[in-house]
mmCIF file of C-alpha atoms in Angstrom:
data_model
loop_
_atom_site.group_PDB
_atom_site.id
_atom_site.type_symbol
_atom_site.label_atom_id
_atom_site.label_comp_id
_atom_site.label_asym_id
_atom_site.label_seq_id
_atom_site.Cartn_x
_atom_site.Cartn_y
_atom_site.Cartn_z
ATOM 1 C CA MET A 185 86.572 22.658 102.236
ATOM 2 C CA GLY A 186 84.662 19.735 103.703
ATOM 3 C CA ILE A 187 81.445 21.091 102.177
ATOM 4 C CA TYR A 188 82.883 21.430 98.689
ATOM 5 C CA PHE A 189 84.364 17.902 98.766
ATOM 6 C CA GLU A 190 81.019 16.639 100.127
ATOM 7 C CA ILE A 191 82.601 15.415 103.341
ATOM 8 C CA LEU A 192 80.218 17.622 105.318
ATOM 9 C CA ASP A 193 77.054 17.135 103.299
ATOM 10 C CA LEU A 194 74.486 18.013 105.915
ATOM 11 C CA ALA A 195 72.383 21.165 105.270
ATOM 12 C CA ILE A 196 73.413 22.703 108.570
ATOM 13 C CA TRP A 197 77.019 22.934 107.411
ATOM 14 C CA ARG A 198 76.052 24.794 104.260
ATOM 15 C CA ILE A 199 73.893 27.170 106.293
ATOM 16 C CA LEU A 200 76.775 27.879 108.711
ATOM 17 C CA ALA A 201 79.230 28.337 105.866
ATOM 18 C CA THR A 202 76.931 30.870 104.226
ATOM 19 C CA ALA A 203 76.575 32.727 107.533
ATOM 20 C CA PHE A 204 80.386 32.808 107.974
ATOM 21 C CA GLU A 205 80.897 34.116 104.445
ATOM 22 C CA ALA A 206 78.291 36.835 105.009
ATOM 23 C CA ALA A 207 79.876 37.791 108.356
ATOM 24 C CA THR A 208 83.293 38.062 106.716
ATOM 25 C CA ILE A 209 81.932 40.259 103.941
ATOM 26 C CA GLY A 210 80.045 42.457 106.441
ATOM 27 C CA GLY A 211 83.093 42.866 108.658
ATOM 28 C CA LEU A 212 85.396 43.715 105.724
ATOM 29 C CA ALA A 213 82.875 46.181 104.293
ATOM 30 C CA ASP A 214 82.521 48.011 107.599
ATOM 31 C CA TRP A 215 86.295 47.936 108.147
ATOM 32 C CA PHE A 216 86.690 49.623 104.782
ATOM 33 C CA ALA A 217 83.979 52.164 105.627
ATOM 34 C CA VAL A 218 85.600 53.094 108.957
ATOM 35 C CA SER A 219 89.108 53.216 107.490
ATOM 36 C CA ALA A 220 87.873 55.395 104.636
ATOM 37 C CA LEU A 221 86.853 58.022 107.175
ATOM 38 C CA PHE A 222 90.430 58.540 108.358
ATOM 39 C CA TYR A 223 92.766 57.283 105.634
ATOM 40 C CA GLU A 224 93.155 57.279 101.917
ATOM 41 C CA ILE A 225 92.610 53.746 100.509
ATOM 42 C CA PRO A 226 94.671 53.271 97.302
ATOM 43 C CA ILE A 227 91.999 51.422 95.312
ATOM 44 C CA PRO A 228 91.173 52.708 91.795
ATOM 45 C CA TYR A 229 87.892 54.644 91.498
ATOM 46 C CA VAL A 230 87.067 53.994 95.174
ATOM 47 C CA ARG A 231 90.109 56.024 96.241
ATOM 48 C CA LYS A 232 88.414 59.397 95.674
ATOM 49 C CA HIS A 233 85.709 58.449 98.174
ATOM 50 C CA THR A 234 88.183 57.740 100.993
ATOM 51 C CA ASN A 235 89.992 60.004 103.492
ATOM 52 C CA ILE A 236 86.574 61.579 104.031
ATOM 53 C CA ILE A 237 87.361 63.650 107.153
ATOM 54 C CA VAL A 238 90.314 65.482 105.598
ATOM 55 C CA LYS A 239 88.637 66.003 102.211
ATOM 56 C CA ASN A 240 85.484 67.358 103.843
ATOM 57 C CA ARG A 241 87.309 69.318 106.521
ATOM 58 C CA GLU A 242 85.696 72.662 105.661
ATOM 59 C CA LYS A 243 82.186 71.215 105.653
ATOM 60 C CA LEU A 244 82.932 69.363 108.880
ATOM 61 C CA THR A 245 84.221 72.542 110.530
ATOM 62 C CA GLU A 246 81.186 74.577 109.515
ATOM 63 C CA GLY A 247 78.927 71.746 110.632
ATOM 64 C CA ILE A 248 80.543 71.720 114.074
ATOM 65 C CA VAL A 249 80.320 75.528 114.274
ATOM 66 C CA ASP A 250 76.646 75.422 113.320
ATOM 67 C CA LEU A 251 75.956 72.656 115.830
ATOM 68 C CA VAL A 252 77.656 74.552 118.650
ATOM 69 C CA THR A 253 76.157 77.974 117.907
ATOM 70 C CA THR A 254 72.607 76.986 116.951
ATOM 71 C CA LYS A 255 72.028 73.879 119.042
ATOM 72 C CA TRP A 256 74.331 73.322 121.993
ATOM 73 C CA LEU A 257 75.196 76.927 122.909
ATOM 74 C CA SER A 258 72.506 78.980 121.220
ATOM 75 C CA PRO A 259 71.340 82.148 123.021
ATOM 76 C CA GLU A 260 68.026 80.464 123.752
ATOM 77 C CA VAL A 261 69.683 77.410 125.300
ATOM 78 C CA LEU A 262 72.022 79.547 127.411
ATOM 79 C CA GLU A 263 69.189 81.824 128.523
ATOM 80 C CA GLU A 264 67.067 78.835 129.530
ATOM 81 C CA ARG A 265 69.984 77.337 131.412
ATOM 82 C CA LEU A 266 70.665 80.595 133.243
ATOM 83 C CA THR A 267 67.104 80.697 134.584
ATOM 84 C CA HIS A 268 67.869 77.621 136.682
ATOM 85 C CA ILE A 269 71.150 78.922 138.078
ATOM 86 C CA LYS A 270 71.198 80.947 141.308
ATOM 87 C CA ILE A 271 74.239 83.051 140.554
ATOM 88 C CA SER A 272 74.217 85.096 143.753
ATOM 89 C CA GLU A 273 74.123 81.989 145.955
ATOM 90 C CA GLY A 274 77.105 80.580 144.100
ATOM 91 C CA LEU A 275 79.021 83.804 144.631
ATOM 92 C CA LEU A 276 78.136 83.910 148.323
ATOM 93 C CA GLN A 277 79.254 80.311 148.798
ATOM 94 C CA SER A 278 82.518 81.093 147.050
ATOM 95 C CA LEU A 279 83.060 84.141 149.268
ATOM 96 C CA GLU A 280 82.590 82.148 152.466
ATOM 97 C CA SER A 281 86.277 81.373 152.104
ATOM 98 C CA GLU A 282 88.539 84.076 153.555
ATOM 99 C CA GLU A 283 91.065 83.306 150.832
ATOM 100 C CA ASN A 284 88.536 84.230 148.138
ATOM 101 C CA VAL A 285 87.534 87.372 150.041
ATOM 102 C CA ASN A 286 91.185 88.415 150.193
ATOM 103 C CA LYS A 287 91.500 87.810 146.457
ATOM 104 C CA LEU A 288 88.455 89.999 145.810
ATOM 105 C CA VAL A 289 89.793 92.751 148.072
ATOM 106 C CA GLY A 290 93.150 92.476 146.303
ATOM 107 C CA PHE A 291 91.356 92.829 142.974
ATOM 108 C CA PHE A 292 89.694 96.033 144.185
ATOM 109 C CA ALA A 293 93.048 97.288 145.467
ATOM 110 C CA GLY A 294 94.596 96.720 142.044
ATOM 111 C CA ILE A 295 91.851 98.763 140.383
ATOM 112 C CA PHE A 296 92.229 101.578 142.908
ATOM 113 C CA ARG A 297 96.012 101.589 142.454
ATOM 114 C CA ARG A 298 95.620 102.010 138.704
ATOM 115 C CA ILE A 299 93.145 104.837 139.228
ATOM 116 C CA SER A 300 95.429 106.442 141.815
ATOM 117 C CA GLY A 301 98.369 106.303 139.416
ATOM 118 C CA GLU A 302 96.536 108.605 137.001
ATOM 119 C CA ILE A 303 94.994 110.983 139.521
ATOM 120 C CA ASP A 304 97.639 113.682 138.963
ATOM 121 C CA HIS A 305 97.318 113.606 135.178
ATOM 122 C CA PRO A 306 97.490 117.131 133.657
ATOM 123 C CA HIS A 307 94.104 116.631 132.022
ATOM 124 C CA LEU A 308 92.552 115.907 135.418
ATOM 125 C CA VAL A 309 94.067 119.112 136.816
ATOM 126 C CA ILE A 310 92.383 121.072 134.027
ATOM 127 C CA LEU A 311 89.129 119.195 134.633
ATOM 128 C CA VAL A 312 89.176 119.981 138.369
ATOM 129 C CA GLN A 313 89.962 123.612 137.624
ATOM 130 C CA LYS A 314 87.038 123.797 135.196
ATOM 131 C CA MET A 315 84.707 122.083 137.675
ATOM 132 C CA LEU A 316 85.669 124.571 140.373
ATOM 133 C CA LYS A 317 85.132 127.446 137.962
ATOM 134 C CA ASP A 318 81.698 126.165 136.901
ATOM 135 C CA LYS A 319 80.712 125.434 140.490
ATOM 136 C CA LEU A 320 81.736 128.851 141.777
ATOM 137 C CA GLU A 321 80.076 130.630 138.867
ATOM 138 C CA SER A 322 76.821 128.772 139.400
ATOM 139 C CA SER A 323 76.876 129.115 143.203
ATOM 140 C CA ASP A 324 75.878 132.197 145.155
ATOM 141 C CA VAL A 325 78.778 132.401 147.597
ATOM 142 C CA ALA A 326 78.687 136.179 148.048
ATOM 143 C CA LYS A 327 75.844 136.437 150.561
ATOM 144 C CA PRO A 328 76.876 133.419 152.717
ATOM 145 C CA PHE A 329 80.455 134.695 152.683
ATOM 146 C CA GLY A 330 79.251 138.163 153.708
ATOM 147 C CA VAL A 331 77.250 136.724 156.627
ATOM 148 C CA TRP A 332 80.240 134.635 157.729
ATOM 149 C CA LEU A 333 82.632 137.578 157.435
ATOM 150 C CA HIS A 334 80.285 139.873 159.392
ATOM 151 C CA GLY A 335 80.004 137.288 162.172
ATOM 152 C CA ILE A 336 83.781 136.842 162.370
ATOM 153 C CA ILE A 337 84.334 140.584 162.927
ATOM 154 C CA THR A 338 81.438 141.254 165.305
ATOM 155 C CA GLU A 339 82.267 138.225 167.461
ATOM 156 C CA GLY A 340 85.949 139.172 167.667
ATOM 157 C CA LYS A 341 87.183 135.961 166.084
ATOM 158 C CA HIS A 342 89.401 137.877 163.697
ATOM 159 C CA HIS A 343 91.967 139.070 166.252
ATOM 160 C CA GLU A 344 94.086 135.925 166.010
ATOM 161 C CA PHE A 345 94.104 136.173 162.236
ATOM 162 C CA ILE A 346 95.262 139.814 162.426
ATOM 163 C CA ALA A 347 98.059 138.848 164.825
ATOM 164 C CA ILE A 348 99.227 136.120 162.445
ATOM 165 C CA ALA A 349 98.994 138.501 159.482
ATOM 166 C CA MET A 350 101.024 141.203 161.276
ATOM 167 C CA ASP A 351 103.713 138.638 162.179
ATOM 168 C CA GLN A 352 103.851 137.519 158.570
ATOM 169 C CA PHE A 353 104.130 141.117 157.344
ATOM 170 C CA SER A 354 106.939 141.768 159.835
ATOM 171 C CA THR A 355 108.808 138.666 158.672
ATOM 172 C CA SER A 356 108.476 139.755 155.050
ATOM 173 C CA ILE A 357 109.727 143.285 155.813
ATOM 174 C CA LYS A 358 112.819 141.896 157.551
ATOM 175 C CA GLU A 359 113.776 139.972 154.411
ATOM 176 C CA PRO A 360 116.825 141.419 152.551
ATOM 177 C CA GLU A 361 114.846 141.319 149.322
ATOM 178 C CA THR A 362 112.219 143.649 150.829
ATOM 179 C CA ARG A 363 114.884 146.118 151.949
ATOM 180 C CA ALA A 364 116.452 146.096 148.463
ATOM 181 C CA ILE A 365 113.085 146.758 146.807
ATOM 182 C CA VAL A 366 112.182 149.651 149.138
ATOM 183 C CA LEU A 367 115.697 151.119 148.837
ATOM 184 C CA GLY A 368 115.382 151.082 145.058
ATOM 185 C CA LYS A 369 112.026 152.814 145.265
ATOM 186 C CA LEU A 370 113.469 155.473 147.602
ATOM 187 C CA LYS A 371 116.396 156.184 145.279
ATOM 188 C CA ASN A 372 114.020 156.453 142.324
ATOM 189 C CA ALA A 373 111.874 158.894 144.304
ATOM 190 C CA LEU A 374 114.915 161.079 145.113
ATOM 191 C CA GLU A 375 115.980 161.097 141.471
ATOM 192 C CA LEU A 376 112.475 161.992 140.369
ATOM 193 C CA TYR A 377 112.310 164.791 142.957
ATOM 194 C CA ALA A 378 115.720 166.158 141.850
ATOM 195 C CA SER A 379 114.673 166.178 138.201
ATOM 196 C CA LYS A 380 111.807 168.620 138.778
ATOM 197 C CA ASP A 381 113.916 171.822 138.897
ATOM 198 C CA TRP A 382 117.373 173.180 139.645
ATOM 199 C CA LEU A 383 116.600 174.126 143.240
ATOM 200 C CA LYS A 384 115.357 170.637 144.202
ATOM 201 C CA LYS A 385 118.302 169.049 142.428
ATOM 202 C CA SER A 386 120.702 171.264 144.375
ATOM 203 C CA ALA A 387 119.001 170.430 147.673
ATOM 204 C CA VAL A 388 119.294 166.675 147.007
ATOM 205 C CA TRP A 389 122.933 167.049 145.919
ATOM 206 C CA ILE A 390 123.858 169.061 148.997
ATOM 207 C CA GLY A 391 121.999 166.601 151.247
ATOM 208 C CA LYS A 392 123.916 163.621 149.832
ATOM 209 C CA LYS A 393 127.275 165.418 150.017
ATOM 210 C CA THR A 394 126.791 166.586 153.586
ATOM 211 C CA GLY A 395 125.267 163.296 154.778
ATOM 212 C CA GLY A 396 121.915 164.875 155.444
ATOM 213 C CA ILE A 397 120.306 162.520 152.907
ATOM 214 C CA ASP A 398 121.600 158.929 153.216
ATOM 215 C CA PRO A 399 119.252 156.410 151.476
ATOM 216 C CA ASP A 400 120.601 153.460 153.491
ATOM 217 C CA ILE A 401 119.993 155.196 156.827
ATOM 218 C CA LEU A 402 116.612 156.441 155.638
ATOM 219 C CA ILE A 403 115.472 152.985 154.538
ATOM 220 C CA ASP A 404 116.502 151.409 157.828
ATOM 221 C CA ARG A 405 114.607 154.106 159.704
ATOM 222 C CA ILE A 406 111.527 153.690 157.497
ATOM 223 C CA LEU A 407 111.508 149.909 157.934
ATOM 224 C CA ASP A 408 111.934 150.261 161.700
ATOM 225 C CA LEU A 409 108.952 152.613 161.797
ATOM 226 C CA VAL A 410 106.877 150.154 159.753
ATOM 227 C CA LEU A 411 107.831 147.252 162.062
ATOM 228 C CA THR A 412 106.927 149.352 165.099
ATOM 229 C CA LEU A 413 103.601 150.261 163.506
ATOM 230 C CA LEU A 414 102.817 146.599 162.734
ATOM 231 C CA GLU A 415 103.616 145.612 166.313
ATOM 232 C CA GLU A 416 101.290 148.339 167.628
ATOM 233 C CA ILE A 417 98.498 147.192 165.331
ATOM 234 C CA LYS A 418 99.037 143.611 166.493
ATOM 235 C CA GLU A 419 99.058 144.357 170.213
ATOM 236 C CA ASN A 420 96.383 147.077 170.371
ATOM 237 C CA PRO A 421 92.847 145.960 169.378
ATOM 238 C CA GLU A 422 91.772 149.616 169.520
ATOM 239 C CA HIS A 423 94.476 150.873 167.162
ATOM 240 C CA PRO A 424 92.981 153.351 164.635
ATOM 241 C CA ILE A 425 94.384 151.515 161.622
ATOM 242 C CA ARG A 426 93.048 148.233 162.980
ATOM 243 C CA LYS A 427 89.656 149.813 163.577
ATOM 244 C CA ASN A 428 89.634 151.279 160.064
ATOM 245 C CA LEU A 429 90.506 147.857 158.672
ATOM 246 C CA GLU A 430 87.650 146.257 160.627
ATOM 247 C CA ASN A 431 85.251 148.933 159.358
ATOM 248 C CA TYR A 432 86.327 148.301 155.761
ATOM 249 C CA VAL A 433 85.757 144.552 156.214
ATOM 250 C CA LEU A 434 82.345 145.141 157.824
ATOM 251 C CA GLU A 435 81.349 147.456 154.988
ATOM 252 C CA PHE A 436 82.507 144.859 152.458
ATOM 253 C CA ALA A 437 80.512 142.151 154.294
ATOM 254 C CA SER A 438 77.395 144.336 154.349
ATOM 255 C CA ASN A 439 77.703 144.964 150.614
ATOM 256 C CA LEU A 440 77.943 141.217 150.028
ATOM 257 C CA GLU A 441 74.861 140.573 152.156
ATOM 258 C CA SER A 442 72.831 143.305 150.485
ATOM 259 C CA GLY A 443 73.900 142.294 146.970
ATOM 260 C CA ASP A 444 75.703 145.510 146.051
ATOM 261 C CA GLU A 445 76.291 145.270 142.292
ATOM 262 C CA LYS A 446 79.787 146.752 142.328
ATOM 263 C CA THR A 447 80.904 144.479 145.162
ATOM 264 C CA LEU A 448 79.380 141.387 143.512
ATOM 265 C CA THR A 449 81.147 142.204 140.249
ATOM 266 C CA TYR A 450 84.403 142.508 142.146
ATOM 267 C CA VAL A 451 83.824 139.120 143.840
ATOM 268 C CA ASP A 452 82.931 137.461 140.513
ATOM 269 C CA ASN A 453 86.119 138.773 138.923
ATOM 270 C CA LEU A 454 88.070 137.669 141.980
ATOM 271 C CA LYS A 455 86.627 134.149 141.776
ATOM 272 C CA ARG A 456 87.308 133.903 138.049
ATOM 273 C CA ASN A 457 90.850 135.208 138.321
ATOM 274 C CA TRP A 458 91.604 132.968 141.282
ATOM 275 C CA ILE A 459 90.339 129.794 139.626
ATOM 276 C CA LEU A 460 92.009 130.461 136.265
ATOM 277 C CA ASN A 461 95.258 131.593 137.851
ATOM 278 C CA ASP A 462 98.363 129.483 137.113
ATOM 279 C CA GLN A 463 99.153 129.448 140.822
ATOM 280 C CA THR A 464 95.761 127.891 141.497
ATOM 281 C CA LYS A 465 96.479 125.297 138.826
ATOM 282 C CA GLY A 466 99.782 124.529 140.526
ATOM 283 C CA MET A 467 98.041 124.267 143.882
ATOM 284 C CA ILE A 468 95.508 121.794 142.457
ATOM 285 C CA GLN A 469 98.357 119.804 140.918
ATOM 286 C CA LYS A 470 100.132 119.677 144.276
ATOM 287 C CA VAL A 471 96.978 118.539 146.078
ATOM 288 C CA LEU A 472 96.394 115.791 143.497
ATOM 289 C CA VAL A 473 99.999 114.589 143.774
ATOM 290 C CA GLN A 474 99.648 114.345 147.559
ATOM 291 C CA LEU A 475 96.322 112.553 147.135
ATOM 292 C CA LYS A 476 97.923 110.141 144.657
ATOM 293 C CA ASP A 477 100.800 109.330 147.018
ATOM 294 C CA ASN A 478 98.423 108.778 149.942
ATOM 295 C CA MET A 479 96.114 106.539 147.900
ATOM 296 C CA LEU A 480 98.993 104.454 146.539
ATOM 297 C CA LEU A 481 100.261 104.023 150.091
ATOM 298 C CA GLN A 482 96.840 102.987 151.400
ATOM 299 C CA PHE A 483 96.290 100.449 148.601
ATOM 300 C CA SER A 484 99.809 99.021 148.747
ATOM 301 C CA SER A 485 99.096 96.556 151.561
ATOM 302 C CA ALA A 486 96.158 94.592 152.923
ATOM 303 C CA GLU A 487 96.972 95.852 156.418
ATOM 304 C CA THR A 488 96.456 99.582 155.803
ATOM 305 C CA PRO A 489 93.453 101.305 157.464
ATOM 306 C CA VAL A 490 91.685 101.878 154.135
ATOM 307 C CA MET A 491 92.077 98.251 153.025
ATOM 308 C CA GLN A 492 90.858 97.022 156.403
ATOM 309 C CA LEU A 493 87.850 99.334 156.087
ATOM 310 C CA ILE A 494 87.076 97.962 152.615
ATOM 311 C CA LYS A 495 87.348 94.405 153.921
ATOM 312 C CA ARG A 496 85.016 95.110 156.860
ATOM 313 C CA GLN A 497 82.461 96.749 154.599
ATOM 314 C CA LEU A 498 82.659 93.829 152.170
ATOM 315 C CA TYR A 499 81.969 91.328 154.967
ATOM 316 C CA ARG A 500 79.090 93.487 156.138
ATOM 317 C CA PHE A 501 77.631 93.633 152.632
ATOM 318 C CA LEU A 502 77.944 89.851 152.174
ATOM 319 C CA ASN A 503 76.243 89.141 155.511
ATOM 320 C CA GLU A 504 73.379 91.500 154.680
ATOM 321 C CA LEU A 505 73.033 89.955 151.220
ATOM 322 C CA ARG A 506 72.769 86.442 152.701
ATOM 323 C CA GLU A 507 69.745 87.612 154.699
ATOM 324 C CA ASP A 508 68.149 89.617 151.878
ATOM 325 C CA ASP A 509 66.378 87.260 149.480
ATOM 326 C CA LYS A 510 64.927 90.145 147.457
ATOM 327 C CA SER A 511 68.351 91.641 146.750
ATOM 328 C CA ARG A 512 69.722 88.238 145.718
ATOM 329 C CA LYS A 513 66.886 87.799 143.245
ATOM 330 C CA GLN A 514 67.520 91.281 141.856
ATOM 331 C CA ILE A 515 71.225 90.487 141.438
ATOM 332 C CA ASP A 516 70.376 87.200 139.701
ATOM 333 C CA ALA A 517 67.943 88.950 137.360
ATOM 334 C CA TRP A 518 70.453 91.675 136.536
ATOM 335 C CA MET A 519 73.261 89.197 135.894
ATOM 336 C CA ARG A 520 71.040 86.977 133.729
ATOM 337 C CA THR A 521 69.974 89.980 131.685
ATOM 338 C CA THR A 522 73.555 91.190 131.336
ATOM 339 C CA ILE A 523 74.960 87.768 130.427
ATOM 340 C CA THR A 524 72.139 87.105 127.953
ATOM 341 C CA HIS A 525 72.713 90.496 126.338
ATOM 342 C CA LEU A 526 76.452 89.860 126.023
ATOM 343 C CA VAL A 527 75.935 86.330 124.694
ATOM 344 C CA THR A 528 73.444 87.573 122.098
ATOM 345 C CA LYS A 529 75.640 90.502 121.088
ATOM 346 C CA TYR A 530 78.861 88.510 120.829
ATOM 347 C CA HIS A 531 77.397 85.102 119.983
ATOM 348 C CA HIS A 532 79.274 84.999 116.689
ATOM 349 C CA GLU A 533 82.489 84.956 118.698
ATOM 350 C CA LEU A 534 81.644 81.411 119.856
ATOM 351 C CA GLY A 535 81.591 80.211 116.266
ATOM 352 C CA ASP A 536 84.769 82.124 115.486
ATOM 353 C CA MET A 537 86.505 80.524 118.475
ATOM 354 C CA VAL A 538 85.513 77.002 117.385
ATOM 355 C CA ARG A 539 86.471 77.765 113.778
ATOM 356 C CA SER A 540 89.794 79.249 114.857
ATOM 357 C CA SER A 541 90.611 76.288 117.125
ATOM 358 C CA LEU A 542 89.917 73.777 114.349
ATOM 359 C CA GLY A 543 91.805 75.923 111.847
ATOM 360 C CA LYS A 544 94.986 75.693 113.927
ATOM 361 C CA LEU A 545 95.137 71.908 113.370
ATOM 362 C CA ASP A 546 96.695 70.451 110.228
ATOM 363 C CA ASP A 547 94.910 67.698 108.292
ATOM 364 C CA LYS A 548 96.622 64.906 110.180
ATOM 365 C CA GLY A 549 96.053 66.664 113.492
ATOM 366 C CA ILE A 550 92.307 67.049 113.045
ATOM 367 C CA MET A 551 92.014 63.445 111.818
ATOM 368 C CA LEU A 552 93.950 62.081 114.792
ATOM 369 C CA GLN A 553 91.968 64.224 117.228
ATOM 370 C CA ILE A 554 88.645 62.891 115.940
ATOM 371 C CA LYS A 555 89.994 59.345 115.795
ATOM 372 C CA ASP A 556 91.293 59.634 119.349
ATOM 373 C CA LYS A 557 87.829 60.629 120.585
ATOM 374 C CA VAL A 558 85.622 58.173 118.621
ATOM 375 C CA GLY A 559 88.013 55.690 117.015
ATOM 376 C CA TYR A 560 87.593 53.079 119.730
ATOM 377 C CA ASP A 561 83.800 53.155 119.481
ATOM 378 C CA LEU A 562 83.980 52.916 115.689
ATOM 379 C CA GLN A 563 85.684 49.527 116.038
ATOM 380 C CA TYR A 564 82.303 48.173 117.102
ATOM 381 C CA ILE A 565 80.963 49.083 113.651
ATOM 382 C CA ARG A 566 83.237 46.408 112.203
ATOM 383 C CA LEU A 567 82.088 43.928 114.837
ATOM 384 C CA ASN A 568 78.461 44.850 114.283
ATOM 385 C CA GLY A 569 78.934 44.456 110.526
ATOM 386 C CA ALA A 570 80.287 40.957 110.985
ATOM 387 C CA VAL A 571 77.501 40.003 113.399
ATOM 388 C CA VAL A 572 74.705 41.482 111.293
ATOM 389 C CA GLY A 573 76.198 40.024 108.101
ATOM 390 C CA GLY A 574 76.440 36.603 109.706
ATOM 391 C CA ILE A 575 72.815 36.738 110.905
ATOM 392 C CA VAL A 576 71.562 37.886 107.502
ATOM 393 C CA GLY A 577 73.607 35.148 105.788
ATOM 394 C CA LEU A 578 72.209 32.599 108.217
ATOM 395 C CA LEU A 579 68.633 33.709 107.483
ATOM 396 C CA ILE A 580 69.164 33.681 103.717
ATOM 397 C CA ALA A 581 70.750 30.214 103.799
ATOM 398 C CA THR A 582 67.971 28.909 106.030
ATOM 399 C CA VAL A 583 65.235 30.282 103.753
ATOM 400 C CA ARG A 584 66.975 28.892 100.675
ATOM 401 C CA TRP A 585 67.288 25.451 102.315
ATOM 402 C CA ALA A 586 63.638 25.523 103.332
ATOM 403 C CA ILE A 587 62.522 26.381 99.791
ATOM 404 C CA HIS A 588 64.618 23.663 98.149
#
């Protein structure tokens, strides 16, 4: 005001006034520019060029995605960065803590428990059965089995087995079911004998009526004789039946050793029928169930023998790895190659993650997030505009004064 009323008529006052006016204009212009980034300014014509972040959201998102995927986190950048990282040393340092070792062992235990839970799956039973079948068919077990069998007999190691077998036979014969089966067979034999002619039928009828033929007494006598015979075979190594049995086994063993075609065919059929038998399938199933239960028990606690063994072996491996520079370098190279391959293969997922994260924000949310990160620094644009405007105004006023 003093300048316009010529109270302050010195040139310096006009120069300062011009600088102040320029600073004000610069500050207001930059304030408008910064505000237009985040908000819509209701000024005709200019309005469509405000609220820039929201209106250009799609371009901004794609620009950020492109910057992240092709510049900051490109496969080349990540690969170069990985070359300077000693991954194995970082892992070894992390596993110096017993807590981390226990976590790793627990992780292994969890994997083993999941595997154990499926070990009795019906498909696995079939797979094991098929593997056994293929293995037996492709393996020559006849000759080794023949040699083993021949040695068992000639060295007298079979006597205990025979004693056990005779005891088992005796136990089976004493079962009521065995008596019922044999009694039925005896009655059928008598009926068949009586049906041959009138004379035999009469003899059987007379025998039953007079008590000369009593199936129950006969069966008890027959079973007693069989039990006595089994006991004799068990107790007498020189028993004729026992000797005949040994000779049959020795002959069978010799045929296996010599490759007798008929014997080998019999063994092949025996192997095939045994493996494909439903009872064998049930036996495999039972073994797998027991294995499953034992494995689940062993991996249920960190104090079980198996878990302690795993922990000891892990410590041993870590100690050896700390002393083996070559192995550490190999691990680093393998991990770099693997990570680089995965990053290259799934690199588009990085862009999709950034795009998805930005897409979850509404217009106001994305604006406020950007403003929260850079808004404070943008305030200096307004200050810089005022300062630069003031300096430019000062220079212009000074030049104009110098000219006039």
